[in-house]
Amino acid sequence: MRKYTFLLMLLAATPLSAQLPGTPSVGERLADRVIAIVGDTALLNSDLEYEISQYRAAGQLPTDSVALEAAIMEMFNSKIDDLVLVSAARDAAVSVSEDRVNEVTDQELARIQQQFGSEVAFTQALASEGVTRDQLRRDLASRVRDRQLVQDYLYSRMQNRARPVISESEIRAAFTEQAAMNLGQRPATISFRQVIVSPTPSAEARARAIARADSVLEELRTGADFDVLARRFSDDAGSREHGGDLGWFGTGRMVPEFERAAFSMRPGSTSGLVETMFGFHIIRVDRVRGAERQARHILIQPEITAADVEIARVRADSVASAIRGGASMAELAERYNLASDQASVSRVIADGLPGEYRNALSNAGPNELIGPVRVSSPRGDRWAVFRVTEQTPAGEYTLDDVRDQIRENLQQQYLIEQLLSDLKQQYYVEVML
């Protein structure tokens, strides 16, 4: 039984006693009741009240009684859909990273505490509700875990489904509805082409990296623990401290060479050396779930020296000169860009660009060639040559600005509705309002 629905609302810093009209009091929540059952899970009245309180706090509930009742019923049906999806995700053995759950939970807990202005005020609010910090954190973690379960489950079920055809009239109707809710101000955007020249390691550096990777591979073959070696030797800072764990991933998430290797392996097997743009990988596939893999890797990267970076800069100068002389940017991008580098970037938010890009492109004119510009990346500094192809100032959104996004959202909505329709034939649902 949840005894602290109001505490979870992300309100401005106010005492817990200053409850909004309609928010259940502590006494009322003690008399909580079941309002629906989905499979073996009960939906409590306090769960629905929590949802209502969030919308009320955001000023998103209608004042008209008929519209209010319809909005509450929509929230109720949405909660049932959530429970159906959570049940399906659990039955499909979807797993989530507890490290990620803990990270997001801590962020949400810190955000809630911030609403009260101080640690003392937050502690007093907890005490007035008869709730400990650990109890609050466990409840938050449960919500975060379920949310991640549903997201991962939907991703696995949606990625291979055929996208429905969305008509222009449906797109226009959705745009009109969203415009009525105020889409806000469209930010300035910019489009450009780019050629990126990356420094390459010397033959000697590659040989040293291969020798180092071979020695790690030999330790694995003689029984060494993969997780321990990943923490000792891997150059991937993002996964090293987690024993090389990359979590679950489907096709299209990794670079092609890595993906081909991982998807050709059986659970529990370890690869030989797999070379990608990042260096040399040793891959272990832990689990297989349909079109997804859960894998670990150890990455050994050849050293890139200052001399290698300087050679790349000189090469980038030559690229810029060639473009000014009439050479094709597309052909040069095909020659120099890595697999992860876009040759053409369309309508990105100008203020959201990385610092080096923003500084280089902020005052650029139409069709102006810029560079070489030094840009940073996970593999170190590289050199880029840009040509601006389009600039759009800030202003009101038009249908053309969001047509593709609306189409994709409608496709996702229809696919989820169809999935829910199928799942509701499998799970017992009883409404007890």
Short mmCIF file of C-alpha atoms in Angstrom, two decimals:
data_model
loop_
_atom_site.label_atom_id
_atom_site.label_comp_id
_atom_site.label_asym_id
_atom_site.label_seq_id
_atom_site.Cartn_x
_atom_site.Cartn_y
_atom_site.Cartn_z
CA MET A 1 0.00 0.00 0.00
CA ARG A 2 1.46 3.36 -1.02
CA LYS A 3 1.21 5.97 1.74
CA TYR A 4 2.95 8.90 0.07
CA THR A 5 1.44 9.62 -3.33
CA PHE A 6 1.66 13.37 -2.82
CA LEU A 7 5.33 13.22 -1.93
CA LEU A 8 6.15 11.94 -5.41
CA MET A 9 4.63 14.90 -7.21
CA LEU A 10 7.23 17.16 -8.74
CA LEU A 11 5.87 20.40 -7.33
CA ALA A 12 7.53 23.65 -6.37
CA ALA A 13 9.04 23.74 -2.91
CA THR A 14 5.95 23.74 -0.65
CA PRO A 15 5.10 21.95 2.58
CA LEU A 16 3.56 18.54 2.16
CA SER A 17 0.55 19.72 4.15
CA ALA A 18 -0.31 22.19 1.38
CA GLN A 19 -2.07 19.55 -0.67
CA LEU A 20 -3.94 20.36 -3.85
CA PRO A 21 -7.74 19.92 -3.93
CA GLY A 22 -8.57 16.32 -4.71
CA THR A 23 -5.23 14.93 -3.53
CA PRO A 24 -5.95 12.04 -1.14
CA SER A 25 -4.98 12.65 2.44
CA VAL A 26 -2.92 10.18 4.45
CA GLY A 27 -6.07 8.86 6.12
CA GLU A 28 -7.79 8.32 2.79
CA ARG A 29 -4.77 6.53 1.39
CA LEU A 30 -4.74 4.16 4.34
CA ALA A 31 -8.13 3.00 3.06
CA ASP A 32 -6.75 2.34 -0.42
CA ARG A 33 -8.66 -0.03 -2.65
CA VAL A 34 -8.11 -2.10 -5.79
CA ILE A 35 -9.73 -0.56 -8.89
CA ALA A 36 -8.46 -3.04 -11.53
CA ILE A 37 -6.58 -6.31 -11.84
CA VAL A 38 -4.24 -7.08 -14.74
CA GLY A 39 -2.91 -10.63 -14.71
CA ASP A 40 -1.69 -11.08 -11.15
CA THR A 41 -1.11 -7.34 -10.53
CA ALA A 42 -3.54 -4.99 -8.80
CA LEU A 43 -4.05 -1.35 -9.78
CA LEU A 44 -4.70 0.72 -6.65
CA ASN A 45 -6.82 3.84 -6.39
CA SER A 46 -3.75 5.68 -5.07
CA ASP A 47 -1.92 4.87 -8.32
CA LEU A 48 -4.64 6.65 -10.27
CA GLU A 49 -4.75 9.52 -7.76
CA TYR A 50 -1.01 9.96 -8.21
CA GLU A 51 -1.47 10.29 -11.97
CA ILE A 52 -4.31 12.79 -11.49
CA SER A 53 -2.25 14.83 -9.04
CA GLN A 54 0.62 15.14 -11.51
CA TYR A 55 -1.66 16.48 -14.24
CA ARG A 56 -3.36 18.81 -11.75
CA ALA A 57 0.02 20.14 -10.56
CA ALA A 58 0.99 20.85 -14.16
CA GLY A 59 -2.33 22.64 -14.78
CA GLN A 60 -3.30 20.10 -17.44
CA LEU A 61 -6.68 18.98 -16.09
CA PRO A 62 -9.85 20.47 -17.63
CA THR A 63 -12.22 22.38 -15.35
CA ASP A 64 -15.41 21.24 -17.06
CA SER A 65 -16.83 18.25 -15.15
CA VAL A 66 -17.63 16.18 -18.24
CA ALA A 67 -14.19 16.78 -19.78
CA LEU A 68 -12.57 16.10 -16.40
CA GLU A 69 -14.32 12.73 -16.08
CA ALA A 70 -13.23 11.81 -19.63
CA ALA A 71 -9.63 12.79 -18.85
CA ILE A 72 -9.60 10.68 -15.69
CA MET A 73 -10.99 7.67 -17.57
CA GLU A 74 -8.27 8.11 -20.18
CA MET A 75 -5.64 8.08 -17.41
CA PHE A 76 -7.27 4.99 -15.89
CA ASN A 77 -7.17 3.11 -19.20
CA SER A 78 -3.59 4.23 -19.71
CA LYS A 79 -2.60 2.77 -16.32
CA ILE A 80 -4.17 -0.56 -17.32
CA ASP A 81 -2.22 -0.48 -20.60
CA ASP A 82 0.97 0.15 -18.62
CA LEU A 83 0.34 -2.89 -16.43
CA VAL A 84 -0.35 -5.07 -19.48
CA LEU A 85 2.96 -4.01 -21.01
CA VAL A 86 4.88 -4.53 -17.74
CA SER A 87 3.38 -8.02 -17.42
CA ALA A 88 4.29 -8.85 -21.02
CA ALA A 89 7.83 -7.53 -20.54
CA ARG A 90 8.34 -9.65 -17.43
CA ASP A 91 6.93 -12.77 -19.13
CA ALA A 92 9.27 -12.13 -22.08
CA ALA A 93 12.19 -12.18 -19.59
CA VAL A 94 13.20 -8.62 -20.46
CA SER A 95 15.97 -7.51 -18.14
CA VAL A 96 17.10 -4.00 -17.34
CA SER A 97 20.40 -2.69 -16.10
CA GLU A 98 20.21 -2.18 -12.35
CA ASP A 99 23.06 0.30 -12.65
CA ARG A 100 20.89 2.39 -14.97
CA VAL A 101 17.86 2.00 -12.67
CA ASN A 102 19.91 3.22 -9.72
CA GLU A 103 21.32 6.14 -11.70
CA VAL A 104 17.89 7.38 -12.83
CA THR A 105 16.37 6.76 -9.39
CA ASP A 106 19.06 8.85 -7.72
CA GLN A 107 18.45 11.64 -10.24
CA GLU A 108 14.70 11.63 -9.57
CA LEU A 109 15.19 11.48 -5.81
CA ALA A 110 17.56 14.46 -5.98
CA ARG A 111 15.05 16.38 -8.10
CA ILE A 112 12.24 15.74 -5.59
CA GLN A 113 14.46 16.78 -2.69
CA GLN A 114 15.33 19.98 -4.52
CA GLN A 115 11.63 20.95 -4.52
CA PHE A 116 11.81 21.33 -0.73
CA GLY A 117 14.76 23.71 -0.73
CA SER A 118 16.89 21.96 1.86
CA GLU A 119 17.78 18.58 3.30
CA VAL A 120 16.07 19.54 6.58
CA ALA A 121 12.78 20.47 4.89
CA PHE A 122 12.84 17.28 2.86
CA THR A 123 13.51 15.14 5.95
CA GLN A 124 10.67 16.87 7.82
CA ALA A 125 8.32 16.22 4.88
CA LEU A 126 9.23 12.55 4.89
CA ALA A 127 8.66 12.33 8.64
CA SER A 128 5.26 14.05 8.41
CA GLU A 129 4.16 11.40 5.92
CA GLY A 130 5.56 8.55 8.03
CA VAL A 131 7.91 7.56 5.21
CA THR A 132 11.63 6.87 5.27
CA ARG A 133 14.02 7.94 2.55
CA ASP A 134 14.68 4.26 1.75
CA GLN A 135 10.96 3.59 1.31
CA LEU A 136 10.64 6.51 -1.06
CA ARG A 137 13.68 5.41 -3.00
CA ARG A 138 12.38 1.83 -3.33
CA ASP A 139 9.09 3.11 -4.72
CA LEU A 140 10.87 5.39 -7.18
CA ALA A 141 13.18 2.55 -8.24
CA SER A 142 10.17 0.31 -8.88
CA ARG A 143 8.60 2.95 -11.12
CA VAL A 144 11.87 3.53 -12.98
CA ARG A 145 12.44 -0.22 -13.42
CA ASP A 146 8.94 -0.78 -14.82
CA ARG A 147 9.33 2.19 -17.16
CA GLN A 148 12.63 0.82 -18.49
CA LEU A 149 11.13 -2.67 -18.82
CA VAL A 150 8.35 -1.32 -21.02
CA GLN A 151 10.71 0.79 -23.12
CA ASP A 152 13.04 -2.16 -23.79
CA TYR A 153 10.12 -4.52 -24.46
CA LEU A 154 8.50 -2.11 -26.92
CA TYR A 155 11.82 -1.58 -28.69
CA SER A 156 12.30 -5.33 -29.16
CA ARG A 157 8.73 -5.84 -30.40
CA MET A 158 8.54 -2.78 -32.65
CA GLN A 159 11.82 -2.84 -34.53
CA ASN A 160 10.91 -5.65 -36.94
CA ARG A 161 7.24 -4.77 -37.46
CA ALA A 162 6.15 -3.25 -40.75
CA ARG A 163 5.35 0.43 -40.36
CA PRO A 164 1.71 1.33 -41.21
CA VAL A 165 1.05 3.83 -43.99
CA ILE A 166 0.04 7.22 -42.59
CA SER A 167 -2.09 9.47 -44.81
CA GLU A 168 -1.48 13.17 -45.30
CA SER A 169 -4.89 13.92 -43.77
CA GLU A 170 -3.92 12.07 -40.57
CA ILE A 171 -0.67 14.02 -40.40
CA ARG A 172 -2.49 17.34 -40.89
CA ALA A 173 -5.08 16.48 -38.23
CA ALA A 174 -2.35 15.58 -35.72
CA PHE A 175 -0.48 18.80 -36.53
CA THR A 176 -3.62 20.89 -35.99
CA GLU A 177 -4.23 19.18 -32.64
CA GLN A 178 -0.65 19.73 -31.50
CA ALA A 179 -0.61 23.32 -32.74
CA ALA A 180 -3.69 23.99 -30.61
CA MET A 181 -1.66 22.86 -27.58
CA ASN A 182 1.12 25.33 -28.52
CA LEU A 183 4.15 23.72 -30.15
CA GLY A 184 6.33 26.55 -28.94
CA GLN A 185 9.05 28.35 -30.85
CA ARG A 186 11.00 26.51 -33.52
CA PRO A 187 14.75 26.88 -32.89
CA ALA A 188 17.15 27.98 -35.60
CA THR A 189 18.51 25.07 -37.64
CA ILE A 190 21.41 24.52 -39.98
CA SER A 191 22.26 21.96 -42.67
CA PHE A 192 25.77 21.25 -43.93
CA ARG A 193 28.04 18.78 -45.71
CA GLN A 194 31.29 17.66 -44.13
CA VAL A 195 34.48 15.75 -44.81
CA ILE A 196 36.21 14.48 -41.67
CA VAL A 197 39.85 13.43 -41.70
CA SER A 198 40.86 11.25 -38.75
CA PRO A 199 44.43 10.55 -37.69
CA THR A 200 45.47 6.97 -38.28
CA PRO A 201 47.89 5.03 -36.07
CA SER A 202 51.28 4.09 -37.41
CA ALA A 203 52.06 0.54 -38.43
CA GLU A 204 54.15 0.18 -35.29
CA ALA A 205 51.27 1.35 -33.05
CA ARG A 206 48.89 -1.12 -34.75
CA ALA A 207 51.39 -3.93 -34.22
CA ARG A 208 51.74 -3.08 -30.52
CA ALA A 209 47.96 -3.01 -30.09
CA ILE A 210 47.58 -6.38 -31.82
CA ALA A 211 50.28 -7.89 -29.62
CA ARG A 212 48.59 -6.52 -26.51
CA ALA A 213 45.16 -7.80 -27.62
CA ASP A 214 46.64 -11.22 -28.46
CA SER A 215 48.10 -11.48 -24.97
CA VAL A 216 44.68 -10.71 -23.43
CA LEU A 217 43.09 -13.29 -25.70
CA GLU A 218 45.65 -15.86 -24.62
CA GLU A 219 44.83 -15.19 -20.95
CA LEU A 220 41.16 -15.79 -21.72
CA ARG A 221 41.97 -19.06 -23.46
CA THR A 222 43.83 -20.25 -20.36
CA GLY A 223 40.81 -19.58 -18.13
CA ALA A 224 41.16 -15.97 -16.99
CA ASP A 225 37.95 -14.15 -16.02
CA PHE A 226 36.62 -11.93 -18.84
CA ASP A 227 35.21 -9.30 -16.45
CA VAL A 228 38.52 -8.96 -14.60
CA LEU A 229 40.54 -8.59 -17.80
CA ALA A 230 38.08 -6.02 -19.14
CA ARG A 231 38.56 -3.89 -16.02
CA ARG A 232 42.36 -4.22 -16.31
CA PHE A 233 42.96 -3.80 -20.01
CA SER A 234 39.97 -2.39 -21.92
CA ASP A 235 40.31 1.08 -23.43
CA ASP A 236 36.53 1.57 -23.49
CA ALA A 237 35.96 3.90 -20.53
CA GLY A 238 32.18 3.52 -20.82
CA SER A 239 32.08 -0.23 -20.21
CA ARG A 240 35.45 -0.98 -18.56
CA GLU A 241 34.29 -0.54 -14.95
CA HIS A 242 31.32 -2.83 -15.65
CA GLY A 243 33.51 -5.68 -16.85
CA GLY A 244 33.02 -4.71 -20.50
CA ASP A 245 29.22 -5.05 -20.28
CA LEU A 246 27.44 -3.45 -23.27
CA GLY A 247 23.94 -4.50 -22.21
CA TRP A 248 21.31 -5.59 -24.73
CA PHE A 249 21.46 -4.32 -28.31
CA GLY A 250 19.77 -5.09 -31.61
CA THR A 251 20.88 -4.66 -35.19
CA GLY A 252 21.92 -1.19 -36.24
CA ARG A 253 23.25 -0.20 -32.81
CA MET A 254 26.91 -1.20 -33.30
CA VAL A 255 29.42 -0.58 -36.08
CA PRO A 256 29.08 -3.19 -38.87
CA GLU A 257 32.22 -5.23 -38.12
CA PHE A 258 31.33 -5.57 -34.43
CA GLU A 259 27.71 -6.41 -35.23
CA ARG A 260 28.60 -9.09 -37.78
CA ALA A 261 30.83 -10.81 -35.24
CA ALA A 262 28.41 -10.57 -32.30
CA PHE A 263 25.40 -11.82 -34.26
CA SER A 264 27.31 -14.81 -35.61
CA MET A 265 28.29 -16.06 -32.14
CA ARG A 266 26.58 -18.45 -29.78
CA PRO A 267 25.82 -17.57 -26.12
CA GLY A 268 28.87 -18.07 -23.92
CA SER A 269 31.34 -17.93 -26.80
CA THR A 270 34.28 -15.55 -27.15
CA SER A 271 35.52 -14.09 -30.43
CA GLY A 272 39.01 -13.65 -31.76
CA LEU A 273 40.24 -10.14 -32.57
CA VAL A 274 37.62 -8.02 -34.33
CA GLU A 275 38.93 -4.80 -35.87
CA THR A 276 36.68 -1.75 -36.15
CA MET A 277 37.20 2.00 -36.46
CA PHE A 278 37.69 2.05 -32.66
CA GLY A 279 40.47 -0.54 -32.48
CA PHE A 280 40.62 -4.27 -31.72
CA HIS A 281 37.77 -5.93 -29.83
CA ILE A 282 37.47 -9.24 -28.03
CA ILE A 283 33.74 -10.00 -27.76
CA ARG A 284 31.85 -12.36 -25.50
CA VAL A 285 28.14 -12.95 -26.14
CA ASP A 286 26.43 -13.73 -22.83
CA ARG A 287 22.79 -14.11 -23.86
CA VAL A 288 20.56 -14.17 -26.94
CA ARG A 289 16.96 -12.94 -26.96
CA GLY A 290 15.30 -13.01 -30.37
CA ALA A 291 16.97 -10.34 -32.49
CA GLU A 292 19.00 -8.98 -29.58
CA ARG A 293 22.32 -9.85 -27.98
CA GLN A 294 23.75 -9.17 -24.55
CA ALA A 295 27.51 -8.94 -24.86
CA ARG A 296 30.75 -7.78 -23.28
CA HIS A 297 33.93 -6.65 -24.95
CA ILE A 298 37.53 -5.72 -24.30
CA LEU A 299 38.76 -2.90 -26.54
CA ILE A 300 42.45 -2.39 -27.31
CA GLN A 301 43.15 0.85 -29.17
CA PRO A 302 46.35 1.63 -31.10
CA GLU A 303 48.05 4.77 -29.83
CA ILE A 304 47.41 7.99 -31.76
CA THR A 305 50.34 10.39 -31.42
CA ALA A 306 50.60 14.16 -31.91
CA ALA A 307 52.50 13.41 -35.14
CA ASP A 308 49.53 11.35 -36.40
CA VAL A 309 47.18 14.27 -35.66
CA GLU A 310 49.47 16.67 -37.55
CA ILE A 311 49.56 14.37 -40.58
CA ALA A 312 45.74 14.37 -40.53
CA ARG A 313 45.69 18.19 -40.41
CA VAL A 314 47.93 18.46 -43.45
CA ARG A 315 45.72 15.96 -45.27
CA ALA A 316 42.62 17.98 -44.29
CA ASP A 317 44.25 21.13 -45.75
CA SER A 318 44.64 19.24 -49.00
CA VAL A 319 40.99 18.19 -48.88
CA ALA A 320 39.84 21.80 -48.42
CA SER A 321 42.04 22.95 -51.30
CA ALA A 322 40.67 20.18 -53.52
CA ILE A 323 37.07 21.21 -52.76
CA ARG A 324 37.87 24.85 -53.55
CA GLY A 325 39.28 23.59 -56.82
CA GLY A 326 36.01 21.86 -57.70
CA ALA A 327 36.41 18.36 -56.18
CA SER A 328 33.25 16.60 -55.02
CA MET A 329 32.62 16.73 -51.27
CA ALA A 330 30.56 13.53 -51.52
CA GLU A 331 33.46 11.62 -53.09
CA LEU A 332 35.96 12.97 -50.56
CA ALA A 333 33.59 12.12 -47.67
CA GLU A 334 33.30 8.59 -49.02
CA ARG A 335 37.08 8.34 -48.99
CA TYR A 336 37.80 9.88 -45.58
CA ASN A 337 34.71 9.76 -43.37
CA LEU A 338 34.39 6.87 -40.94
CA ALA A 339 31.26 4.72 -40.91
CA SER A 340 29.76 6.77 -38.06
CA ASP A 341 30.40 10.13 -39.74
CA GLN A 342 27.51 11.69 -41.64
CA ALA A 343 28.56 13.23 -44.93
CA SER A 344 25.40 15.35 -44.96
CA VAL A 345 23.71 16.74 -41.85
CA SER A 346 20.21 18.16 -42.24
CA ARG A 347 18.31 20.67 -40.11
CA VAL A 348 20.06 20.20 -36.79
CA ILE A 349 19.40 22.72 -34.02
CA ALA A 350 22.21 25.24 -34.31
CA ASP A 351 22.53 25.85 -30.56
CA GLY A 352 22.67 22.11 -29.91
CA LEU A 353 25.79 21.49 -31.97
CA PRO A 354 29.04 20.53 -30.20
CA GLY A 355 31.17 23.53 -29.31
CA GLU A 356 33.66 23.25 -32.19
CA TYR A 357 30.86 22.90 -34.75
CA ARG A 358 28.84 25.75 -33.24
CA ASN A 359 31.81 28.11 -33.22
CA ALA A 360 32.78 27.23 -36.79
CA LEU A 361 29.29 27.45 -38.28
CA SER A 362 27.68 30.25 -36.26
CA ASN A 363 28.69 33.05 -38.64
CA ALA A 364 28.93 31.01 -41.83
CA GLY A 365 27.18 32.22 -44.95
CA PRO A 366 25.26 30.09 -47.49
CA ASN A 367 27.53 27.71 -49.43
CA GLU A 368 30.59 28.97 -47.57
CA LEU A 369 33.45 26.47 -47.16
CA ILE A 370 34.93 26.37 -43.66
CA GLY A 371 37.93 24.59 -42.28
CA PRO A 372 39.82 22.54 -41.57
CA VAL A 373 38.45 22.80 -38.02
CA ARG A 374 39.81 20.72 -35.18
CA VAL A 375 37.00 18.67 -33.56
CA SER A 376 37.11 16.25 -30.66
CA SER A 377 35.84 12.68 -30.63
CA PRO A 378 36.11 9.55 -28.44
CA ARG A 379 39.17 8.57 -30.51
CA GLY A 380 40.87 11.93 -30.09
CA ASP A 381 41.11 15.07 -32.22
CA ARG A 382 40.13 15.04 -35.89
CA TRP A 383 39.87 17.63 -38.68
CA ALA A 384 36.66 18.65 -40.45
CA VAL A 385 35.85 20.67 -43.56
CA PHE A 386 32.27 22.05 -43.72
CA ARG A 387 30.01 23.64 -46.33
CA VAL A 388 26.72 25.18 -45.18
CA THR A 389 23.80 24.18 -47.39
CA GLU A 390 20.81 25.68 -45.55
CA GLN A 391 20.06 27.94 -42.59
CA THR A 392 16.58 28.33 -41.09
CA PRO A 393 15.95 31.10 -38.54
CA ALA A 394 13.88 30.61 -35.40
CA GLY A 395 10.12 31.01 -35.79
CA GLU A 396 6.76 29.29 -35.61
CA TYR A 397 6.64 25.61 -36.49
CA THR A 398 5.17 24.70 -39.86
CA LEU A 399 3.81 21.35 -40.98
CA ASP A 400 6.91 20.79 -43.11
CA ASP A 401 9.09 21.19 -40.01
CA VAL A 402 7.44 18.32 -38.13
CA ARG A 403 5.80 16.17 -40.83
CA ASP A 404 8.33 13.32 -40.57
CA GLN A 405 8.24 13.38 -36.77
CA ILE A 406 4.43 13.30 -36.72
CA ARG A 407 4.39 10.42 -39.20
CA GLU A 408 6.84 8.43 -37.08
CA ASN A 409 4.89 9.17 -33.88
CA LEU A 410 1.61 8.05 -35.46
CA GLN A 411 3.25 4.88 -36.74
CA GLN A 412 4.55 4.10 -33.26
CA GLN A 413 1.15 4.88 -31.74
CA TYR A 414 -0.68 2.54 -34.13
CA LEU A 415 1.85 -0.26 -33.62
CA ILE A 416 1.56 0.01 -29.84
CA GLU A 417 -2.23 0.02 -30.05
CA GLN A 418 -2.16 -3.15 -32.14
CA LEU A 419 0.30 -4.80 -29.75
CA LEU A 420 -1.88 -3.88 -26.77
CA SER A 421 -4.95 -5.26 -28.52
CA ASP A 422 -3.13 -8.57 -29.02
CA LEU A 423 -1.80 -8.65 -25.45
CA LYS A 424 -5.22 -7.97 -23.93
CA GLN A 425 -6.37 -11.23 -25.47
CA GLN A 426 -3.67 -12.99 -23.43
CA TYR A 427 -3.91 -11.26 -20.04
CA TYR A 428 -6.80 -11.23 -17.61
CA VAL A 429 -8.12 -7.70 -17.07
CA GLU A 430 -10.86 -6.91 -14.56
CA VAL A 431 -12.13 -3.36 -13.98
CA MET A 432 -13.48 -2.72 -10.46
CA LEU A 433 -14.35 0.99 -10.54
#
